[in-house]
Short mmCIF file of C-alpha atoms and ligand atoms in Angstrom, two decimals:
data_model
loop_
_atom_site.label_atom_id
_atom_site.label_comp_id
_atom_site.label_asym_id
_atom_site.label_seq_id
_atom_site.Cartn_x
_atom_site.Cartn_y
_atom_site.Cartn_z
CA MET A 1 -12.09 -5.33 -3.75
CA ASP A 2 -11.70 -2.40 -1.50
CA PHE A 3 -10.48 0.75 -3.18
CA LYS A 4 -11.65 4.34 -3.38
CA THR A 5 -13.05 5.78 -6.59
CA LEU A 6 -13.11 9.38 -7.77
CA ASP A 7 -16.54 9.75 -6.17
CA ALA A 8 -14.93 9.52 -2.73
CA MET A 9 -12.38 12.27 -3.43
CA ASP A 10 -12.72 16.02 -3.15
CA VAL A 11 -10.82 17.29 -6.19
CA THR A 12 -11.94 20.93 -6.26
CA ASP A 13 -8.89 23.20 -6.37
CA LYS A 14 -6.72 20.12 -5.88
CA THR A 15 -3.85 19.00 -8.06
CA ALA A 16 -4.64 15.44 -9.13
CA LEU A 17 -1.72 13.35 -10.39
CA ILE A 18 -3.34 10.90 -12.78
CA ARG A 19 -1.38 7.84 -13.96
CA VAL A 20 -2.62 7.04 -17.45
CA ASP A 21 -1.65 4.67 -20.26
CA ILE A 22 -1.18 6.70 -23.44
CA ASN A 23 1.39 4.37 -24.94
CA VAL A 24 -0.42 4.75 -28.27
CA PRO A 25 0.66 3.41 -31.66
CA PHE A 26 2.04 5.79 -34.30
CA GLU A 27 1.96 5.52 -38.10
CA ASN A 28 3.68 8.07 -40.32
CA GLY A 29 4.23 10.41 -37.42
CA ALA A 30 0.61 10.48 -36.24
CA VAL A 31 -1.34 8.55 -33.62
CA SER A 32 -3.01 5.67 -35.48
CA ASP A 33 -5.32 4.39 -32.74
CA PHE A 34 -7.03 6.64 -30.18
CA THR A 35 -8.51 3.86 -28.03
CA ARG A 36 -6.20 4.43 -25.08
CA ILE A 37 -6.63 8.22 -25.20
CA ASP A 38 -10.42 8.01 -25.41
CA ALA A 39 -10.46 5.56 -22.51
CA ILE A 40 -8.97 8.09 -20.06
CA LEU A 41 -11.15 11.05 -21.04
CA PRO A 42 -13.90 10.33 -18.46
CA THR A 43 -11.41 10.62 -15.61
CA ILE A 44 -9.81 13.82 -16.91
CA ASN A 45 -13.19 15.37 -17.72
CA ASP A 46 -14.62 14.56 -14.28
CA ILE A 47 -11.63 16.13 -12.52
CA VAL A 48 -11.68 19.19 -14.76
CA ALA A 49 -15.46 19.59 -14.35
CA ALA A 50 -15.06 19.50 -10.56
CA GLY A 51 -12.52 22.32 -10.70
CA GLY A 52 -9.45 20.17 -10.17
CA LYS A 53 -6.09 20.42 -11.92
CA ALA A 54 -5.36 17.34 -14.00
CA VAL A 55 -1.68 16.38 -14.21
CA LEU A 56 -1.00 13.34 -16.39
CA LEU A 57 1.78 10.90 -15.56
CA ALA A 58 2.62 8.32 -18.19
CA HIS A 59 5.32 6.26 -19.86
CA PHE A 60 5.94 5.90 -23.56
CA GLY A 61 7.97 3.06 -25.05
CA ARG A 62 10.94 1.55 -23.27
CA PRO A 63 13.63 4.23 -22.86
CA LYS A 64 15.14 2.25 -19.95
CA GLY A 65 15.88 5.16 -17.63
CA LYS A 66 17.42 7.48 -20.24
CA VAL A 67 16.14 10.48 -22.16
CA VAL A 68 15.30 9.19 -25.64
CA PRO A 69 13.85 12.06 -27.72
CA GLU A 70 11.94 9.64 -30.00
CA MET A 71 10.05 8.48 -26.92
CA SER A 72 8.98 11.93 -25.79
CA LEU A 73 5.36 12.26 -24.77
CA ALA A 74 5.35 15.67 -26.47
CA GLN A 75 4.36 13.84 -29.65
CA VAL A 76 1.18 12.49 -28.01
CA ARG A 77 0.09 15.94 -26.82
CA PRO A 78 -1.66 17.05 -30.09
CA ALA A 79 -3.80 13.88 -30.14
CA LEU A 80 -4.64 14.39 -26.48
CA GLU A 81 -5.69 18.01 -27.12
CA ALA A 82 -7.80 16.96 -30.11
CA ARG A 83 -9.68 14.22 -28.26
CA LEU A 84 -10.05 16.29 -25.08
CA GLY A 85 -11.09 19.40 -26.98
CA LYS A 86 -8.93 21.71 -24.88
CA PRO A 87 -5.29 22.78 -24.58
CA VAL A 88 -2.87 20.54 -22.72
CA ALA A 89 0.26 22.09 -21.26
CA PHE A 90 3.50 20.12 -21.36
CA ALA A 91 6.48 19.89 -18.98
CA GLU A 92 9.81 18.66 -20.28
CA ASP A 93 10.47 16.60 -17.20
CA CYS A 94 8.09 14.69 -14.92
CA ILE A 95 9.95 15.81 -11.77
CA GLY A 96 12.17 18.74 -10.71
CA LYS A 97 11.91 22.39 -11.72
CA PRO A 98 10.20 22.00 -15.13
CA ALA A 99 7.42 19.93 -13.56
CA LYS A 100 7.09 22.17 -10.47
CA ASP A 101 6.93 25.36 -12.59
CA ALA A 102 4.33 23.87 -14.93
CA VAL A 103 2.15 22.73 -12.01
CA SER A 104 2.46 26.16 -10.34
CA ALA A 105 1.21 27.82 -13.52
CA MET A 106 -2.00 25.74 -13.59
CA LYS A 107 -5.48 27.06 -12.84
CA PRO A 108 -8.43 24.88 -11.80
CA GLY A 109 -9.72 23.01 -14.87
CA ASP A 110 -6.31 22.96 -16.59
CA VAL A 111 -4.63 19.85 -17.95
CA LEU A 112 -0.87 19.26 -17.90
CA LEU A 113 1.07 16.39 -19.43
CA LEU A 114 4.42 15.52 -17.87
CA GLU A 115 7.28 14.00 -19.85
CA ASN A 116 7.85 10.22 -19.98
CA THR A 117 8.27 8.86 -16.45
CA ARG A 118 10.60 6.12 -17.78
CA PHE A 119 13.23 8.73 -18.72
CA HIS A 120 14.25 8.35 -15.06
CA PRO A 121 15.82 5.06 -13.87
CA GLY A 122 13.96 5.48 -10.55
CA GLU A 123 10.60 4.88 -12.25
CA GLU A 124 11.00 1.18 -13.05
CA LYS A 125 13.06 0.61 -9.87
CA ASN A 126 10.19 2.04 -7.83
CA ASP A 127 12.80 4.27 -6.17
CA PRO A 128 11.26 5.94 -3.07
CA MET A 129 13.01 9.23 -4.00
CA MET A 130 11.39 9.19 -7.43
CA ALA A 131 7.97 8.39 -5.94
CA ALA A 132 8.43 11.23 -3.42
CA SER A 133 9.43 13.69 -6.16
CA LEU A 134 6.31 12.80 -8.13
CA ALA A 135 4.07 12.92 -5.06
CA ALA A 136 5.40 16.37 -4.13
CA LEU A 137 3.75 17.77 -7.27
CA GLY A 138 0.16 17.07 -6.25
CA ASP A 139 -2.49 16.66 -3.58
CA ILE A 140 -4.07 13.38 -4.65
CA TYR A 141 -3.15 10.39 -6.83
CA VAL A 142 -5.54 8.80 -9.30
CA ASN A 143 -4.51 5.55 -11.00
CA ASP A 144 -6.27 5.07 -14.33
CA ALA A 145 -3.71 2.72 -15.87
CA PHE A 146 -4.84 -0.83 -15.15
CA SER A 147 -2.63 -1.97 -18.04
CA ALA A 148 0.45 -0.81 -16.10
CA ALA A 149 -0.77 -2.09 -12.73
CA HIS A 150 1.18 -5.36 -12.91
CA ARG A 151 4.39 -3.36 -12.59
CA ALA A 152 5.49 -1.93 -9.25
CA HIS A 153 6.89 1.35 -10.52
CA ALA A 154 7.22 4.73 -8.82
CA SER A 155 4.28 6.17 -10.78
CA THR A 156 2.05 3.10 -10.35
CA GLU A 157 2.85 1.84 -6.86
CA GLY A 158 5.27 3.97 -4.83
CA ILE A 159 3.31 7.19 -5.26
CA ALA A 160 0.02 5.56 -4.24
CA ARG A 161 1.50 4.95 -0.80
CA LEU A 162 2.37 8.64 -0.35
CA LEU A 163 -0.82 10.48 -1.31
CA PRO A 164 -4.57 10.02 -0.79
CA SER A 165 -5.25 7.68 -3.71
CA CYS A 166 -8.12 6.33 -5.75
CA ALA A 167 -8.96 4.49 -8.96
CA GLY A 168 -9.86 6.53 -12.02
CA ARG A 169 -12.97 5.77 -14.08
CA LEU A 170 -11.21 3.35 -16.45
CA MET A 171 -9.47 1.47 -13.65
CA GLU A 172 -12.78 1.31 -11.79
CA ALA A 173 -14.60 -0.13 -14.82
CA GLU A 174 -11.85 -2.66 -15.46
CA LEU A 175 -11.72 -3.85 -11.84
CA LYS A 176 -15.50 -4.14 -11.62
CA ALA A 177 -15.65 -6.16 -14.85
CA LEU A 178 -12.87 -8.46 -13.72
CA ASP A 179 -14.46 -8.95 -10.33
CA ALA A 180 -17.74 -9.88 -12.03
CA ALA A 181 -15.89 -12.47 -14.12
CA LEU A 182 -13.62 -14.21 -11.62
CA GLY A 183 -13.81 -12.56 -8.22
CA ASN A 184 -17.49 -12.85 -7.60
CA PRO A 185 -19.10 -14.32 -10.73
CA ALA A 186 -22.57 -15.57 -11.52
CA ARG A 187 -22.23 -19.35 -11.91
CA PRO A 188 -21.68 -21.55 -13.81
CA VAL A 189 -18.48 -19.96 -15.11
CA VAL A 190 -16.82 -21.18 -18.29
CA ALA A 191 -13.32 -20.15 -19.34
CA VAL A 192 -11.86 -20.44 -22.82
CA VAL A 193 -8.10 -20.63 -23.03
CA GLY A 194 -6.60 -20.91 -26.46
CA GLY A 195 -3.53 -19.72 -28.26
CA ALA A 196 -0.23 -21.17 -29.24
CA LYS A 197 1.47 -22.72 -26.26
CA VAL A 198 0.74 -24.34 -22.93
CA SER A 199 4.13 -23.23 -21.60
CA THR A 200 3.11 -19.55 -21.57
CA LYS A 201 -0.21 -20.27 -19.87
CA LEU A 202 0.54 -22.75 -17.11
CA ASP A 203 -0.16 -20.33 -14.26
CA LEU A 204 -3.34 -19.30 -16.00
CA LEU A 205 -4.61 -22.87 -16.33
CA GLY A 206 -3.64 -23.63 -12.72
CA ASN A 207 -5.64 -20.68 -11.40
CA LEU A 208 -8.65 -21.20 -13.66
CA ILE A 209 -9.26 -24.87 -12.84
CA GLU A 210 -9.64 -23.81 -9.22
CA LYS A 211 -12.17 -21.11 -10.02
CA VAL A 212 -14.28 -22.07 -13.02
CA ASP A 213 -16.86 -24.79 -13.61
CA ALA A 214 -15.78 -25.62 -17.17
CA LEU A 215 -12.57 -24.94 -19.06
CA VAL A 216 -12.39 -25.05 -22.84
CA ILE A 217 -8.86 -25.62 -24.10
CA GLY A 218 -8.31 -24.70 -27.73
CA GLY A 219 -5.73 -23.63 -30.28
CA GLY A 220 -2.22 -25.03 -30.49
CA MET A 221 -2.16 -25.67 -26.76
CA ALA A 222 -4.99 -28.22 -27.05
CA ASN A 223 -2.63 -30.36 -29.14
CA THR A 224 -0.34 -30.81 -26.15
CA PHE A 225 -3.28 -32.11 -24.13
CA LEU A 226 -4.46 -34.42 -26.93
CA ALA A 227 -0.94 -35.82 -27.34
CA ALA A 228 -0.70 -36.33 -23.57
CA GLN A 229 -3.81 -38.52 -23.83
CA GLY A 230 -2.05 -40.62 -26.45
CA GLN A 231 -3.74 -39.09 -29.48
CA ALA A 232 -1.82 -38.63 -32.73
CA VAL A 233 -1.11 -34.97 -33.56
CA GLY A 234 1.10 -35.42 -36.66
CA LYS A 235 3.11 -32.30 -37.42
CA SER A 236 0.96 -30.03 -35.25
CA LEU A 237 2.36 -27.37 -32.98
CA CYS A 238 2.74 -29.42 -29.78
CA GLU A 239 4.90 -29.28 -26.67
CA HIS A 240 5.53 -33.00 -26.21
CA ASP A 241 7.84 -32.28 -23.28
CA LEU A 242 4.85 -30.90 -21.36
CA ALA A 243 2.84 -34.13 -21.53
CA ASP A 244 3.25 -34.76 -17.79
CA THR A 245 2.27 -31.19 -17.00
CA ALA A 246 -0.85 -31.53 -19.17
CA ARG A 247 -1.79 -34.78 -17.43
CA THR A 248 -1.35 -33.09 -14.03
CA VAL A 249 -3.68 -30.27 -15.11
CA MET A 250 -6.25 -32.83 -16.29
CA ASP A 251 -6.05 -34.83 -13.04
CA LYS A 252 -6.30 -31.70 -10.92
CA ALA A 253 -9.29 -30.45 -12.90
CA ARG A 254 -11.03 -33.79 -12.39
CA ALA A 255 -10.32 -33.69 -8.65
CA LEU A 256 -11.66 -30.13 -8.40
CA GLY A 257 -14.81 -30.86 -10.40
CA CYS A 258 -13.81 -28.55 -13.25
CA ARG A 259 -15.00 -29.94 -16.57
CA LEU A 260 -12.23 -29.86 -19.19
CA ILE A 261 -13.35 -29.55 -22.79
CA LEU A 262 -10.90 -30.51 -25.52
CA PRO A 263 -11.64 -30.64 -29.25
CA THR A 264 -13.21 -33.93 -30.39
CA ASP A 265 -12.94 -33.22 -34.11
CA LEU A 266 -10.07 -31.43 -35.78
CA VAL A 267 -9.48 -29.32 -38.86
CA VAL A 268 -6.16 -30.40 -40.35
CA ALA A 269 -4.06 -29.20 -43.28
CA ARG A 270 -0.65 -29.93 -44.76
CA GLU A 271 0.46 -26.29 -44.81
CA PHE A 272 0.13 -23.33 -42.42
CA LYS A 273 -1.24 -21.09 -45.14
CA ALA A 274 -4.48 -19.28 -45.96
CA ASN A 275 -6.89 -21.53 -47.84
CA ALA A 276 -4.60 -24.55 -47.64
CA PRO A 277 -6.69 -27.64 -48.50
CA SER A 278 -8.13 -28.96 -45.22
CA GLU A 279 -10.23 -31.78 -43.88
CA ILE A 280 -12.13 -32.58 -40.70
CA VAL A 281 -10.83 -35.65 -38.89
CA THR A 282 -10.82 -37.23 -35.46
CA ASP A 283 -7.24 -38.49 -35.79
CA CYS A 284 -4.56 -36.25 -37.23
CA PRO A 285 -2.62 -37.94 -40.09
CA ASP A 286 1.18 -38.11 -39.69
CA ASP A 287 1.88 -35.56 -42.43
CA ALA A 288 -0.80 -33.04 -41.34
CA MET A 289 -1.20 -30.39 -38.65
CA ILE A 290 -4.20 -29.39 -36.57
CA LEU A 291 -5.10 -25.77 -37.27
CA ASP A 292 -8.60 -25.45 -35.87
CA ALA A 293 -11.34 -27.17 -33.89
CA GLY A 294 -14.06 -28.88 -35.95
CA PRO A 295 -17.84 -28.23 -36.02
CA GLU A 296 -18.67 -30.94 -33.46
CA SER A 297 -16.23 -29.34 -31.00
CA VAL A 298 -17.74 -25.91 -31.63
CA ALA A 299 -21.25 -27.30 -31.01
CA GLN A 300 -20.07 -28.69 -27.70
CA ILE A 301 -18.48 -25.35 -26.71
CA VAL A 302 -21.65 -23.49 -27.66
CA ASP A 303 -23.72 -25.89 -25.52
CA VAL A 304 -21.52 -25.06 -22.53
CA PHE A 305 -21.87 -21.31 -23.24
CA LYS A 306 -25.67 -21.71 -23.27
CA THR A 307 -25.74 -23.22 -19.80
CA SER A 308 -23.19 -20.79 -18.34
CA ARG A 309 -23.81 -17.37 -16.80
CA THR A 310 -20.24 -16.07 -17.05
CA LEU A 311 -17.58 -16.48 -19.73
CA ILE A 312 -13.95 -15.49 -19.50
CA TRP A 313 -11.92 -15.81 -22.69
CA ASN A 314 -8.21 -15.65 -23.52
CA GLY A 315 -6.69 -16.91 -26.74
CA PRO A 316 -8.07 -18.13 -30.09
CA LEU A 317 -9.39 -21.65 -30.74
CA GLY A 318 -7.32 -22.02 -33.90
CA ALA A 319 -4.96 -20.25 -36.28
CA PHE A 320 -7.46 -17.39 -36.47
CA GLU A 321 -5.36 -15.11 -38.68
CA ILE A 322 -5.75 -17.36 -41.72
CA GLU A 323 -8.93 -18.58 -43.38
CA PRO A 324 -10.60 -21.00 -43.02
CA PHE A 325 -8.87 -21.78 -39.72
CA ASP A 326 -10.63 -18.86 -38.04
CA LYS A 327 -13.97 -20.67 -38.15
CA ALA A 328 -14.13 -22.18 -34.65
CA THR A 329 -13.01 -18.91 -33.03
CA ASN A 330 -15.49 -16.90 -35.11
CA SER A 331 -18.45 -19.23 -34.51
CA ALA A 332 -17.91 -19.58 -30.78
CA ALA A 333 -17.33 -15.81 -30.43
CA ALA A 334 -20.50 -15.02 -32.40
CA GLU A 335 -22.51 -17.29 -30.11
CA ALA A 336 -21.00 -15.69 -27.00
CA ALA A 337 -21.89 -12.27 -28.42
CA GLN A 338 -25.49 -13.40 -29.07
CA LEU A 339 -25.91 -14.83 -25.56
CA THR A 340 -24.51 -11.59 -24.14
CA ARG A 341 -27.01 -9.58 -26.19
CA ASP A 342 -29.77 -11.89 -24.94
CA GLY A 343 -28.70 -11.08 -21.39
CA THR A 344 -27.95 -14.68 -20.34
CA LEU A 345 -24.16 -14.40 -20.33
CA VAL A 346 -21.62 -11.99 -18.84
CA SER A 347 -18.65 -12.17 -21.21
CA VAL A 348 -15.20 -10.83 -20.43
CA ALA A 349 -12.19 -11.25 -22.70
CA GLY A 350 -8.67 -9.96 -23.03
CA GLY A 351 -4.97 -10.58 -23.34
CA GLY A 352 -2.65 -10.91 -26.30
CA ASP A 353 -4.30 -11.81 -29.57
CA THR A 354 -7.75 -12.21 -28.06
CA VAL A 355 -8.89 -8.68 -28.78
CA ALA A 356 -7.76 -9.00 -32.42
CA ALA A 357 -9.48 -12.40 -32.75
CA LEU A 358 -12.78 -11.13 -31.33
CA ASN A 359 -12.63 -7.98 -33.45
CA ARG A 360 -12.07 -10.12 -36.52
CA ALA A 361 -15.05 -12.24 -35.53
CA GLY A 362 -17.16 -9.07 -35.25
CA ALA A 363 -18.03 -10.10 -31.71
CA ALA A 364 -16.01 -7.69 -29.58
CA LYS A 365 -18.61 -4.91 -29.51
CA ASP A 366 -21.18 -7.22 -27.91
CA PHE A 367 -18.96 -8.65 -25.19
CA THR A 368 -19.73 -7.29 -21.72
CA TYR A 369 -16.13 -6.18 -21.30
CA ILE A 370 -13.01 -6.42 -23.41
CA SER A 371 -9.82 -5.66 -21.58
CA THR A 372 -7.10 -4.06 -23.65
CA ALA A 373 -4.65 -4.40 -20.79
CA GLY A 374 -2.60 -7.32 -22.15
CA GLY A 375 -0.02 -8.37 -19.56
CA ALA A 376 -1.95 -7.00 -16.59
CA PHE A 377 -5.10 -8.85 -17.70
CA LEU A 378 -3.18 -12.11 -17.98
CA GLU A 379 -1.55 -11.70 -14.59
CA TRP A 380 -4.94 -11.02 -13.09
CA MET A 381 -6.32 -14.16 -14.80
CA GLU A 382 -3.39 -16.05 -13.29
CA GLY A 383 -4.64 -14.98 -9.87
CA LYS A 384 -1.65 -12.76 -9.16
CA THR A 385 -1.76 -9.63 -7.05
CA LEU A 386 -1.24 -6.54 -9.20
CA PRO A 387 0.99 -4.12 -7.25
CA GLY A 388 -0.72 -1.03 -8.67
CA VAL A 389 -4.12 -2.31 -7.56
CA ALA A 390 -2.86 -3.55 -4.19
CA ALA A 391 -1.43 -0.09 -3.45
CA LEU A 392 -4.88 1.43 -4.03
CA GLU A 393 -6.45 -1.10 -1.70
CA ALA A 394 -3.93 -0.46 1.06
P1 LIG B 401 -1.36 -16.62 -27.94
O1 LIG B 401 -0.55 -15.41 -28.22
O2 LIG B 401 -0.70 -17.62 -27.04
O3 LIG B 401 -2.77 -16.30 -27.50
O4 LIG B 401 -1.45 -17.43 -29.33
C1 LIG B 401 -2.09 -16.91 -30.44
C2 LIG B 401 -1.53 -17.58 -31.65
O5 LIG B 401 -1.78 -18.98 -31.59
C3 LIG B 401 -2.15 -17.10 -32.93
O6 LIG B 401 -1.13 -16.52 -33.70
C4 LIG B 401 -2.68 -18.36 -33.57
O7 LIG B 401 -2.47 -18.41 -34.97
C5 LIG B 401 -1.89 -19.44 -32.92
N1 LIG B 401 -2.57 -20.73 -32.99
C6 LIG B 401 -3.77 -21.04 -32.51
N2 LIG B 401 -4.08 -22.31 -32.80
C7 LIG B 401 -3.03 -22.83 -33.48
C8 LIG B 401 -2.75 -24.12 -34.03
N3 LIG B 401 -3.63 -25.11 -33.94
N4 LIG B 401 -1.57 -24.29 -34.66
C9 LIG B 401 -0.70 -23.27 -34.74
N5 LIG B 401 -0.90 -22.03 -34.23
C10 LIG B 401 -2.06 -21.83 -33.61
#
């Protein structure tokens, strides 16, 4: 990867337009999770400390090109001020006179938040006029929103082509972690792909079998593979119409020398319900459904983890939200956490429910890197070019 970081930029007395992701959750009118705000503080603090002016560009919700007062970023400003420990000015529009006036009033070290970029239709259309209006406000562009980098929008892509640009601290950390996991990893590399459906993860599987040494398939999607091999799956979640696709993935993996690991023992129950009576079987009865991988399967997964140097994980191994069907996910995650603590494994995880599953397992804090980027993380795992990152590399 070839992109500039903040270290390569002279920000003193400069107006830095920083694209951030502060699309934070609210409960009862207050921000309920500060993770995304805390994650961008290093970039803002570094720019402020160097005597730059920090102007924050961000979206909030999906206003679809219209002004929607409920989606105003003004409501995020108090949380930003609290976490930053300093005042944050606010402009009622991200372009035009309100934005220009607010930027003109700034002194070095000041922080300004501009209103929701998605209030303008030109943002999501990556309209060159919109990008130019944004770019006209500053001297340099800093992208610190990896989670928005899979979208080619005016504030994530267009603007990067108009100003001297670099990655912010969070973007830099994310890209380095991802490069260490798939771009340029220590081998052997094992990937875990779990979750509900094969149909949502076909591109992911296709890319991974070309890049990793072993691929663990778990969760509901493993059922599709088992059924494709002629195994009974009873009433399990299963995409029978994807049997051919599953067989193609298996054949391709074999041809590429990627070891595929499917569950060999299964935890089945008659109901999708917490504490439903369950049993461990090798063949799923007709009236039962597979809700988790069994202990023998977990032992096999752990063995692969022990001989691997890099792990990349997306998706749970079973119906992790309900006990006791969270066991395989929890046990495998705990082992990955231990190996990471021991220094023998680089572990990177992200996407969808993965962060929740690893948090639940108490393993997230020990993973080398957990991406909270969701869609962007998945697209990166699929091997796709992220427009926001490509624009920084240009
Ligand atoms: P995804 O969003 O694709 O990562 O899928 C996560 C969802 O898959 C979670 O809600 C899990 O409960 C669900 N899941 C995992 N394994 C199974 C299974 N064997 N049967 C039904 N749902 C499952």
